[in-house]
mmCIF file of C-alpha atoms and ligand atoms in Angstrom:
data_model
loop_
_atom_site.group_PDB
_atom_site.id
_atom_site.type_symbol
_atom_site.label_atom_id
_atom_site.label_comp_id
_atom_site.label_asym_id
_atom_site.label_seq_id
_atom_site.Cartn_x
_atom_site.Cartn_y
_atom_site.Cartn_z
ATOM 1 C CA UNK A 1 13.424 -10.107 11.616
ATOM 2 C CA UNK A 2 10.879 -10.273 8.665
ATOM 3 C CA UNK A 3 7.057 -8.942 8.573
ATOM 4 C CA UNK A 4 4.607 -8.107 6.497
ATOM 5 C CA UNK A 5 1.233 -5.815 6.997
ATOM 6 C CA UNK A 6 -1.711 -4.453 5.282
ATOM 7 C CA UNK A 7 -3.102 -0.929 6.178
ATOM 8 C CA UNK A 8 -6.233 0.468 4.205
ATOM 9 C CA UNK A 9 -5.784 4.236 3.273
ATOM 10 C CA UNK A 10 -8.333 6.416 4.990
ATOM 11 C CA UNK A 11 -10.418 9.431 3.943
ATOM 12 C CA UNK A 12 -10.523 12.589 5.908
ATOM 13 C CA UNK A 13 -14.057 14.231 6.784
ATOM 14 C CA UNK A 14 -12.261 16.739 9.237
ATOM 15 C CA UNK A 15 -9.063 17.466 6.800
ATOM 16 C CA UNK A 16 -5.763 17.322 9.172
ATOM 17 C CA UNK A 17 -3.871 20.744 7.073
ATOM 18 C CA UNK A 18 -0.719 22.242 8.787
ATOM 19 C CA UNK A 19 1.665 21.521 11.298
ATOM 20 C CA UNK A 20 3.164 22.821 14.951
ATOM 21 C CA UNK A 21 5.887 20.976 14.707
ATOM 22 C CA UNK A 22 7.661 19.455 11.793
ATOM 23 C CA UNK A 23 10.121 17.164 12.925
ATOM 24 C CA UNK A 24 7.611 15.145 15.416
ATOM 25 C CA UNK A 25 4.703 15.723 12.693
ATOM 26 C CA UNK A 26 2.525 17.114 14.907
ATOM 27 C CA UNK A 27 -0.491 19.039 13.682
ATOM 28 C CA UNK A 28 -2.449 22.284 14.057
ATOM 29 C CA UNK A 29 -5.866 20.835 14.694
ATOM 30 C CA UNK A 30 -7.356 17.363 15.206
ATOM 31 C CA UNK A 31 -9.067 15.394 11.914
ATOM 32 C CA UNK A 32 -11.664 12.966 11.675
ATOM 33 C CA UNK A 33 -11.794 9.968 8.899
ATOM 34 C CA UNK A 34 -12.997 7.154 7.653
ATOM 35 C CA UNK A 35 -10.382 4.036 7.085
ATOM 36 C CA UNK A 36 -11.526 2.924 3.593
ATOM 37 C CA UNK A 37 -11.794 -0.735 2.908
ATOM 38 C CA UNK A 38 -9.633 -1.910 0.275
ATOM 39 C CA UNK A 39 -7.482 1.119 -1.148
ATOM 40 C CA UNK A 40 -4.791 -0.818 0.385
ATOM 41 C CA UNK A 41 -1.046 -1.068 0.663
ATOM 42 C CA UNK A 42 0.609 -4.412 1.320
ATOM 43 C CA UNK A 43 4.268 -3.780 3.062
ATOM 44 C CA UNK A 44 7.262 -5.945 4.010
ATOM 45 C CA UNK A 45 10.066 -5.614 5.624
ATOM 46 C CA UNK A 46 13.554 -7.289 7.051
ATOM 47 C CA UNK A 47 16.005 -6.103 8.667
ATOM 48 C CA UNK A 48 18.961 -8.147 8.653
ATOM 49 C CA UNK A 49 22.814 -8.417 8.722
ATOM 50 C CA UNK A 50 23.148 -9.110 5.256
ATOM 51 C CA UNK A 51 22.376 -6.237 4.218
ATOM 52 C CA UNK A 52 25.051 -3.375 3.461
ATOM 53 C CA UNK A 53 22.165 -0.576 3.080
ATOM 54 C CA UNK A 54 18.679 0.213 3.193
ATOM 55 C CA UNK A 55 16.532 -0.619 0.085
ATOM 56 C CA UNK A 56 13.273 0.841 -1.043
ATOM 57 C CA UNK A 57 10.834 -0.976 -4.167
ATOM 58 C CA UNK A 58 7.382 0.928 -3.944
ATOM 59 C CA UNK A 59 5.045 -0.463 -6.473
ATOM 60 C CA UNK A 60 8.135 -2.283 -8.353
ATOM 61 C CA UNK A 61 10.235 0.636 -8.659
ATOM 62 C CA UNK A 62 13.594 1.309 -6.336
ATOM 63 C CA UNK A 63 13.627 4.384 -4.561
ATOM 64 C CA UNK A 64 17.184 5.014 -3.522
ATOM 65 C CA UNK A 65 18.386 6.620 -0.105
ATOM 66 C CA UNK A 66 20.120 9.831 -1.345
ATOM 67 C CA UNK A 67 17.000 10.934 -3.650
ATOM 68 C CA UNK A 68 14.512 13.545 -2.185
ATOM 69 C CA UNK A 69 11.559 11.006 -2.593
ATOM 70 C CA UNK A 70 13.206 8.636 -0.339
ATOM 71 C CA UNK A 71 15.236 11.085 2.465
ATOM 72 C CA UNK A 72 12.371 13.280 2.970
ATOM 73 C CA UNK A 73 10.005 10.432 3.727
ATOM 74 C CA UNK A 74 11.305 6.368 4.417
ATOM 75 C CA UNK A 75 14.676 7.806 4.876
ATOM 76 C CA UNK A 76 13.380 10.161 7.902
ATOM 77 C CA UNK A 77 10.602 7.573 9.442
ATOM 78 C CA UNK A 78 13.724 4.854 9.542
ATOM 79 C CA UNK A 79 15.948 7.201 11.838
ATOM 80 C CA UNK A 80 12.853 7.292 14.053
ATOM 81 C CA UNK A 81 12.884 3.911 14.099
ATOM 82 C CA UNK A 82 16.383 3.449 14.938
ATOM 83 C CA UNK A 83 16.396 5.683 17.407
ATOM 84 C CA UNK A 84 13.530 4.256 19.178
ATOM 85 C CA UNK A 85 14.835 0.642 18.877
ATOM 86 C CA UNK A 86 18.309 1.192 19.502
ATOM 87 C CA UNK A 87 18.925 -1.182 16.310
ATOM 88 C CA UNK A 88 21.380 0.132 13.484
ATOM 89 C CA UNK A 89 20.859 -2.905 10.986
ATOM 90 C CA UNK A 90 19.911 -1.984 7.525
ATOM 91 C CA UNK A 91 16.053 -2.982 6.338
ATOM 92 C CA UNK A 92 14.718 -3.780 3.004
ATOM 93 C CA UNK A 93 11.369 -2.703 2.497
ATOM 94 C CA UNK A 94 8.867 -3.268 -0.152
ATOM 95 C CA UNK A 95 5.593 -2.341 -0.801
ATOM 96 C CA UNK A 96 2.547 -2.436 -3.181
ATOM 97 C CA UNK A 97 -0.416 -0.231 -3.180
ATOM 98 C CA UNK A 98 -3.287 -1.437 -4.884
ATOM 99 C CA UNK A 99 -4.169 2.240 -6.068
ATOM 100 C CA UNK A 100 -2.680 5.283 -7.773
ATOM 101 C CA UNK A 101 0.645 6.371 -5.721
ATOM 102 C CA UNK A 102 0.459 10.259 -4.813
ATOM 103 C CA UNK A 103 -2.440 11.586 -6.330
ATOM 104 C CA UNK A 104 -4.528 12.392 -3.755
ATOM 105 C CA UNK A 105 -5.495 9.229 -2.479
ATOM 106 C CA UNK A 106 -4.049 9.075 0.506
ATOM 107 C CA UNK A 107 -1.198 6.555 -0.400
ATOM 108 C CA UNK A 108 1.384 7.742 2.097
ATOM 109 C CA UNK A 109 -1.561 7.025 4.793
ATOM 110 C CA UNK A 110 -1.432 3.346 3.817
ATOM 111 C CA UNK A 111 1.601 2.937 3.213
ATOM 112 C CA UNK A 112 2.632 4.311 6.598
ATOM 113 C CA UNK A 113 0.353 2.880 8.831
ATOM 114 C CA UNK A 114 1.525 -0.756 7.047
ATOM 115 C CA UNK A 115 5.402 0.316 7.387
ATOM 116 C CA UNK A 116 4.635 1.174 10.799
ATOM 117 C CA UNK A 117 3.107 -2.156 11.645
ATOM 118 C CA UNK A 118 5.450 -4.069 10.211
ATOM 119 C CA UNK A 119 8.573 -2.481 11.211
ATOM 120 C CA UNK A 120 7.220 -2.571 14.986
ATOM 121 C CA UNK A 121 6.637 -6.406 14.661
ATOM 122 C CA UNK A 122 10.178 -7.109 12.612
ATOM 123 C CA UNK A 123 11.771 -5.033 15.845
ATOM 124 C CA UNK A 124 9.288 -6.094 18.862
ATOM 125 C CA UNK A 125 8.104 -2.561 19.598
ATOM 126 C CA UNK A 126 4.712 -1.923 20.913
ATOM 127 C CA UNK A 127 1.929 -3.259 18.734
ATOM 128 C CA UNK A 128 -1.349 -1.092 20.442
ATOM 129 C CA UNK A 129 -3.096 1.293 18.276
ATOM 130 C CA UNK A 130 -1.673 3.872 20.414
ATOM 131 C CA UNK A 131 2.159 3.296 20.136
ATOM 132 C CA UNK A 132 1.406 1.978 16.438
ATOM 133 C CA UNK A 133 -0.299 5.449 15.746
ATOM 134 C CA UNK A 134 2.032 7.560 16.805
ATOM 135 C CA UNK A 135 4.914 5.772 15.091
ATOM 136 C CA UNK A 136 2.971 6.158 11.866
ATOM 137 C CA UNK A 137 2.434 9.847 12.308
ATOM 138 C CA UNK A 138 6.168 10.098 12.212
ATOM 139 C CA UNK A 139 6.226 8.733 8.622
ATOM 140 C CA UNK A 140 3.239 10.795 7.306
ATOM 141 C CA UNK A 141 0.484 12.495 9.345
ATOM 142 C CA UNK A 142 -2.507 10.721 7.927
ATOM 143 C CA UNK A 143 -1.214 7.508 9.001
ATOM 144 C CA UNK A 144 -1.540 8.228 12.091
ATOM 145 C CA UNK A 145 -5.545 7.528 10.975
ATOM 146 C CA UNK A 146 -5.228 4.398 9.156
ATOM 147 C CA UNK A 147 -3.914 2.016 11.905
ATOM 148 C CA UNK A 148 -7.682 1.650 12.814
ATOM 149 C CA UNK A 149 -10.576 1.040 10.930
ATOM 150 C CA UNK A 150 -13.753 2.525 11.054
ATOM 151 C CA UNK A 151 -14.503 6.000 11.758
ATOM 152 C CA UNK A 152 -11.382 7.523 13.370
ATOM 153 C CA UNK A 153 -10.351 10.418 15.145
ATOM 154 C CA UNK A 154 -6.416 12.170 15.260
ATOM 155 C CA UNK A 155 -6.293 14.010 18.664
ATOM 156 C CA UNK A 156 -4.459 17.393 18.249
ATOM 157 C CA UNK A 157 -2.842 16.983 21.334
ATOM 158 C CA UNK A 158 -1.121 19.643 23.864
ATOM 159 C CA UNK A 159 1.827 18.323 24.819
ATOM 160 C CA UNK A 160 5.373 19.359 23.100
ATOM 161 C CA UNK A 161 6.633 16.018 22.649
ATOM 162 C CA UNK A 162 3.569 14.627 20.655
ATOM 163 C CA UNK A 163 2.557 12.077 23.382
ATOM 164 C CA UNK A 164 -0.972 12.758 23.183
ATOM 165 C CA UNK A 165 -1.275 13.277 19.470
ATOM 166 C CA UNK A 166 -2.442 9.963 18.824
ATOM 167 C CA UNK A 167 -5.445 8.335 16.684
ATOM 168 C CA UNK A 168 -8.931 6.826 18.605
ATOM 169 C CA UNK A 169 -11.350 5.268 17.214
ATOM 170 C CA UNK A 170 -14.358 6.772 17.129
ATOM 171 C CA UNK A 171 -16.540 3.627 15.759
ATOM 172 C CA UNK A 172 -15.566 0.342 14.249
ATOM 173 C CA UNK A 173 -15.775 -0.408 10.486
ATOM 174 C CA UNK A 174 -19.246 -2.429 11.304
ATOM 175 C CA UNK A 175 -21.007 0.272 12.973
ATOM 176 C CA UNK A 176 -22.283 2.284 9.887
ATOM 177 C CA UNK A 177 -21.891 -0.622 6.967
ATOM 178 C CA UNK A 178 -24.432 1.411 4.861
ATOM 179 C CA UNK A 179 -21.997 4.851 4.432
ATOM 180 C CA UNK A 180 -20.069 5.034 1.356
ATOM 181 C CA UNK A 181 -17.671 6.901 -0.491
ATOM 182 C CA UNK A 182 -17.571 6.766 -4.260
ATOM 183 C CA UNK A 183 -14.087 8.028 -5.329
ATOM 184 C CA UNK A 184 -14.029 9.484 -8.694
ATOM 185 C CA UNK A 185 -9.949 9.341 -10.208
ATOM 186 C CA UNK A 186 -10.153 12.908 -12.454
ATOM 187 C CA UNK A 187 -6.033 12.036 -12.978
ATOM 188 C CA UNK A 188 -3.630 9.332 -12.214
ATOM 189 C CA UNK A 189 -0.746 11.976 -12.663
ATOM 190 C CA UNK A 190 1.375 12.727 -9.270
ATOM 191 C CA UNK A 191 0.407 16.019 -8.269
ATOM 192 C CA UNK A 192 2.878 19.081 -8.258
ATOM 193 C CA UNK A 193 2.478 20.132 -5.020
ATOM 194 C CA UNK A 194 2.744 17.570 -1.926
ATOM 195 C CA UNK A 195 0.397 18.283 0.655
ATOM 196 C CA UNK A 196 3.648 18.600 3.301
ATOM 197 C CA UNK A 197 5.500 21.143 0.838
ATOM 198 C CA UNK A 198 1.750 22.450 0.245
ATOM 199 C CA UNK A 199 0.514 23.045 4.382
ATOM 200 C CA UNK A 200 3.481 25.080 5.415
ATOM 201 C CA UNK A 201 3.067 27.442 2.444
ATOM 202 C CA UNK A 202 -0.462 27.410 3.807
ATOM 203 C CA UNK A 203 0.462 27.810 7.122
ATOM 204 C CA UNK A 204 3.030 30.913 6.595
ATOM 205 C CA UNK A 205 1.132 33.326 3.920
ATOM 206 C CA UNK A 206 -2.324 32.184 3.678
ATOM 207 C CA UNK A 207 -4.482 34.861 5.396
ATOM 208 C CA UNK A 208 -7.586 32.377 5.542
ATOM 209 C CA UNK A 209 -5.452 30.176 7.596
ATOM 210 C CA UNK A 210 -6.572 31.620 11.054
ATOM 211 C CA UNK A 211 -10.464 31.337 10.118
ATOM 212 C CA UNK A 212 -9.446 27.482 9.360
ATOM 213 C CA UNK A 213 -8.169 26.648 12.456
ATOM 214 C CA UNK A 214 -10.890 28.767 14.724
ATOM 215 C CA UNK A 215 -13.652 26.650 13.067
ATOM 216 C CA UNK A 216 -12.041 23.020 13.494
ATOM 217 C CA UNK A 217 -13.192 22.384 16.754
ATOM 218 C CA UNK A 218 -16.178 23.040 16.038
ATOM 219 C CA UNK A 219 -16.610 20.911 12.947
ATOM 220 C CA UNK A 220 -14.477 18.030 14.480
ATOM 221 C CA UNK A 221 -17.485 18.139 17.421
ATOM 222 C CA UNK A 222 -20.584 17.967 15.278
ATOM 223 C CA UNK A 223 -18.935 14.701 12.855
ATOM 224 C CA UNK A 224 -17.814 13.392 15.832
ATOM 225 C CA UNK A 225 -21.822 13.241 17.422
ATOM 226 C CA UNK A 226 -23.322 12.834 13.791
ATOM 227 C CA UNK A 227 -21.364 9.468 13.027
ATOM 228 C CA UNK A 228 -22.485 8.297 16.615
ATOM 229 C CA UNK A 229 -26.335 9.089 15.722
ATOM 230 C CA UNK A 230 -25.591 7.816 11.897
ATOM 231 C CA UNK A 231 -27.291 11.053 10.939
ATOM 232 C CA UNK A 232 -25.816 11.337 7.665
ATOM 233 C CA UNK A 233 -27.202 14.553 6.145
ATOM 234 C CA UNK A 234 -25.023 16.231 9.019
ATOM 235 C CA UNK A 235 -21.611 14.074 8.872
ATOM 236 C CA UNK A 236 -21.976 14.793 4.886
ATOM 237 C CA UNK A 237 -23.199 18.809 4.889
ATOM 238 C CA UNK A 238 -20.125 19.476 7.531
ATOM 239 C CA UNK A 239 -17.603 17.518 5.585
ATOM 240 C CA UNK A 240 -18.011 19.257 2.986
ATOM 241 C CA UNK A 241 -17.709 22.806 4.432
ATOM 242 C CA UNK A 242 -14.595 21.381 5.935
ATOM 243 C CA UNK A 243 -13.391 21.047 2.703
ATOM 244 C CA UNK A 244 -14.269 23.796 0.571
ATOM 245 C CA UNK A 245 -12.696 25.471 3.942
ATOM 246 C CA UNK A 246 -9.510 23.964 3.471
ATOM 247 C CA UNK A 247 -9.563 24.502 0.217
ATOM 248 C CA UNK A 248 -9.609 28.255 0.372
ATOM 249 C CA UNK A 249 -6.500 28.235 2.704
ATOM 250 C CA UNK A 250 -5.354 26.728 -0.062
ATOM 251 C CA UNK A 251 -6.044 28.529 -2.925
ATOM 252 C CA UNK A 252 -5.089 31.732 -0.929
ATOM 253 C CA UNK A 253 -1.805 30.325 -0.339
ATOM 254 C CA UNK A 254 1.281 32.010 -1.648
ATOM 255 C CA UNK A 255 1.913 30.871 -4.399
ATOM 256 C CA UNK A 256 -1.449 29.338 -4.874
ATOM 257 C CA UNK A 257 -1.971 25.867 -4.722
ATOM 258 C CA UNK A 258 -5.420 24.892 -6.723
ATOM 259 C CA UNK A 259 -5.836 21.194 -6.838
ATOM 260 C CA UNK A 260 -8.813 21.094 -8.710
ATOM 261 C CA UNK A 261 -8.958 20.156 -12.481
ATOM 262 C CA UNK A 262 -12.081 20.756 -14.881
ATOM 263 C CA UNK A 263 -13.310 17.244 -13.906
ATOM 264 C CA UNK A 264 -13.288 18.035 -9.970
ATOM 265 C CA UNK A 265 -15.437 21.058 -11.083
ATOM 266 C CA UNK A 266 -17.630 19.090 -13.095
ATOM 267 C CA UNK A 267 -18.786 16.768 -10.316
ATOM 268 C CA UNK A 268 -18.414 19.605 -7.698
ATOM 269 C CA UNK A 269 -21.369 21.101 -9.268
ATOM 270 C CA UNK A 270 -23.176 17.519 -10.307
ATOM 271 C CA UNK A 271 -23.242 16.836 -6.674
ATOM 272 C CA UNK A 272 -24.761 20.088 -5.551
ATOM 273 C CA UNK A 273 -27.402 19.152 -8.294
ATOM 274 C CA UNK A 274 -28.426 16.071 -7.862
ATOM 275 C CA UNK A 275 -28.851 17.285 -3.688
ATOM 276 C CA UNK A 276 -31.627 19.233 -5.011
ATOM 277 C CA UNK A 277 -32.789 16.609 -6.870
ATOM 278 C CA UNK A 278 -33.160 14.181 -3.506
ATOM 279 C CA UNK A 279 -30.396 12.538 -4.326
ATOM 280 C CA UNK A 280 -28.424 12.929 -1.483
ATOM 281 C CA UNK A 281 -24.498 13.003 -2.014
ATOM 282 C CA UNK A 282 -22.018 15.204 -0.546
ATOM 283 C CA UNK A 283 -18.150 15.453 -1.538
ATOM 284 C CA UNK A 284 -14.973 16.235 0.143
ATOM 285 C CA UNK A 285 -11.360 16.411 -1.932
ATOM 286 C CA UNK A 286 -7.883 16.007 -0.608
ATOM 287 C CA UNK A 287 -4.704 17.406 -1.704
ATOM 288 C CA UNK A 288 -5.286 16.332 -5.824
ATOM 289 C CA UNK A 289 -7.565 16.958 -8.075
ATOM 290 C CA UNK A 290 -9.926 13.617 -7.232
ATOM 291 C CA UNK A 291 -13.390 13.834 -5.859
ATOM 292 C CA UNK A 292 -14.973 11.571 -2.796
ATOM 293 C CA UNK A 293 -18.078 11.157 -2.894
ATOM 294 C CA UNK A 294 -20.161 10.291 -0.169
ATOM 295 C CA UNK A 295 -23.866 8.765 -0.313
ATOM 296 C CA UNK A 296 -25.537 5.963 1.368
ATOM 297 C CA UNK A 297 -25.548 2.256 0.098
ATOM 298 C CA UNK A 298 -29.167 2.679 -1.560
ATOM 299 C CA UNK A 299 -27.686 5.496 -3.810
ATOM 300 C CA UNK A 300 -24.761 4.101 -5.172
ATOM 301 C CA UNK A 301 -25.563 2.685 -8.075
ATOM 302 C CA UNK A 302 -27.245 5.846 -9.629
ATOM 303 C CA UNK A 303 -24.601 7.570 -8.705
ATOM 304 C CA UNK A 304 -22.250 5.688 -10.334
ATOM 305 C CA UNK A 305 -23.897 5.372 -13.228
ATOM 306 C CA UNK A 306 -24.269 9.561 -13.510
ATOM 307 C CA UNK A 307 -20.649 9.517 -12.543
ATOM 308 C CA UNK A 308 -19.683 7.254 -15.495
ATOM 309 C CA UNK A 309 -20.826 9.173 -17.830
ATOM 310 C CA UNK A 310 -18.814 12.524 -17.066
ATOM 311 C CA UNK A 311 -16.083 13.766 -19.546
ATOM 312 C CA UNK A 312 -13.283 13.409 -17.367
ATOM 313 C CA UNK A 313 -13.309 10.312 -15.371
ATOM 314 C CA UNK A 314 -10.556 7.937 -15.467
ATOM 315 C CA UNK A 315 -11.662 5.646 -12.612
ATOM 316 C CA UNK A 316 -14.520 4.954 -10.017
ATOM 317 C CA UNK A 317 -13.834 2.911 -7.006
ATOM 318 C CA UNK A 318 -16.607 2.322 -4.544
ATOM 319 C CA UNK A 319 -15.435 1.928 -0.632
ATOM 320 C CA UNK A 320 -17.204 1.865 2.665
ATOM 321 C CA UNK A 321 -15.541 1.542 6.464
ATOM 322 C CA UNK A 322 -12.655 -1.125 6.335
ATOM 323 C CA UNK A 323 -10.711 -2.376 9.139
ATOM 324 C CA UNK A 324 -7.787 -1.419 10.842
ATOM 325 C CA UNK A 325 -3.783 -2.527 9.740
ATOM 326 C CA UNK A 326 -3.260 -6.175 9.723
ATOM 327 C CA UNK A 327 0.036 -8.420 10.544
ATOM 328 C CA UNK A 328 -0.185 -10.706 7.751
ATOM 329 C CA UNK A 329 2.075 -14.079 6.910
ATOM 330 C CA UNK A 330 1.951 -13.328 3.186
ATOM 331 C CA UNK A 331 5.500 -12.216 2.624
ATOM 332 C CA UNK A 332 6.174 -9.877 -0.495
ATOM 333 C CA UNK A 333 9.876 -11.497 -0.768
HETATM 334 O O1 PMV B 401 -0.330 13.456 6.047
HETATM 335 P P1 PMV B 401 -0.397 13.827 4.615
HETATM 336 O O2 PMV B 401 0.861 14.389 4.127
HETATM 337 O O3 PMV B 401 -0.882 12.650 3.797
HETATM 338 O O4 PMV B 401 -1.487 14.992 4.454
HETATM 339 C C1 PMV B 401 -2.862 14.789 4.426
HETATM 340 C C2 PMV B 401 -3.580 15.995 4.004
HETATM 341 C C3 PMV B 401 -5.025 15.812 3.552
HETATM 342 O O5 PMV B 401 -5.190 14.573 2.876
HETATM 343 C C4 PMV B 401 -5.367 16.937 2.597
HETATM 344 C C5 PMV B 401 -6.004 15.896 4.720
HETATM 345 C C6 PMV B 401 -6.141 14.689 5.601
HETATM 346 O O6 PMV B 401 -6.487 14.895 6.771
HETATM 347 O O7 PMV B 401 -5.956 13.538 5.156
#
């Protein structure tokens, strides 16, 4: 009962920020991204009678059952697992991510959507994107994004019991090969706020909150018809408001919960220049301090270069659509 996948993180243009119910992980409003083609994270796992408990190595480090890290995440996503399979044999898991682990880069999306695929081909539970999704979700909510590739949307969903909170794909990853996202690493450090501790502080005293969530609709509708007519100007100008919105329900969060370091600034405003310039970029940031970039193929290398030469930059990795999570035979142990 051994299996490996791949999953590609994914990069929100509609952010996904708060949930309506915790223990299913179901969210306030519906998000839009794009899977991002090789930010990856390579999972196995086995469950098996020989082993006495469950076992945890993320990036070549054990993370044991008992610790925060582990019961708060794996630890919670495995008794989802058992109780959907019936099956109370212990797993080992292990998993490498080919970028930095919790700093904004959407690891736990990756790493999700791969535990997710593998676990549900180790135990024979439904492999469709559908059933797949949904499992993910359980694990972390923008996982529930990265079992597809492409351009991909997280439905909201009505219904109590999160059966229609699901991800659809919106385009494949071969639709719009020309869009691109240039992510700019401002900090490898983990950031001190996790973006589940950091959206129900949002959630309970942010008074910007209710602004956020009367405007998602709207903004999930117009990305949503923009990637269908490529119009990129649009998908780019309204992911970026999306952002900067979410980013004040941040900031006006309770404590406050600023993500942003002098190097996010420092391209914030680049970007915004260079627009007037002609040069047309847009960016969008996640829960940590890095900045996504997004520009068409034919701009890429300028903006690189420009990028490169910024005081606070401690890595630049180019992406574009990538595909959906893979069953693969290459077996980490
Ligand atoms: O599901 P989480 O805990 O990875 O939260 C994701 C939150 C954001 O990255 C800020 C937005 C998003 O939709 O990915």
């Amino acid at each position: 009962m051994k299996a490996s996948a791949i999953a590609n993180a994914n990069i929100a243009l509609v952010k996904y920020w708060g949930k309506r119910n915790k223990e299913l992980m179901l969210p306030n409003n519906g998000s839009i991204s794009m899977t991002t083609e090789g930010l990856c994270a390579h999972t196995t796992v086995e469950f098996d009678e020989k082993y006495t408990q469950d076992q945890l190595v993320l990036n070549g480090n054990e993370i044991k059952p008992g610790t925060e890290d582990y019961d708060d995440y794996v630890g919670k996503f495995l008794s989802v697992v058992r109780q959907i399979s019936g099956t109370d044999l212990k797993v080992k898991i292990v998993s490498n991510n080919n970028f930095p682990t919790a700093a904004g880069l959407a690891s736990s999306a990756a790493g999700f959507a791969a535990l997710a695929a593998a676990v549900s081909k180790a135990l024979n539970l439904p492999m469709d994107a559908k059933n797949l999704s949904m499992l993910a979700r359980r694990g972390s909510g923008s996982a529930t994004r990265s079992v597809l590739g492409g351009f991909v949307e997280w439905k909201r969903g009505e219904k109590e019991d999160g059966s229609d909170s699901y991800a659809e794909q919106i385009v494949d990853e071969n639709f719009w090969p020309e869009f691109r996202m240039i992510i700019c690493v401002t900090s490898k450090k983990e950031k001190k706020v996790k973006s589940r501790a950091g959206m129900a502080q949002t959630v309970k005293t942010s008074p910007m909150y209710k602004a956020w969530l009367e405007t998602v609709d709207n903004d999930l509708e117009t990305v949503r018809k923009a990637i269908l007519e490529k119009d990129f100007t649009t998908v780019g100008k309204t992911a970026e408001e999306n952002c900067l919105k979410m980013h004040a329900t941040m900031i006006t969060t309770k404590p406050p919960i600023i993500y942003w370091n002098a190097g996010t600034m420092e391209i914030i405003h680049a970007v915004m220049d260079w627009r007037d310039e002609g040069l047309e970029s847009y960016f969008t940031i996640d829960a940590g301090p890095q900045v996504k970039i997004m520009c068409l193929e034919k701009d890429v290398n300028e903006i690189v270069k420009r990028v490169k030469q910024f005081s606070h930059i401690e890595d630049v990795i180019i992406t574009k659509p990538g595909s959906g999570v893979k069953i693969v035979d290459d077996h980490l142990f």
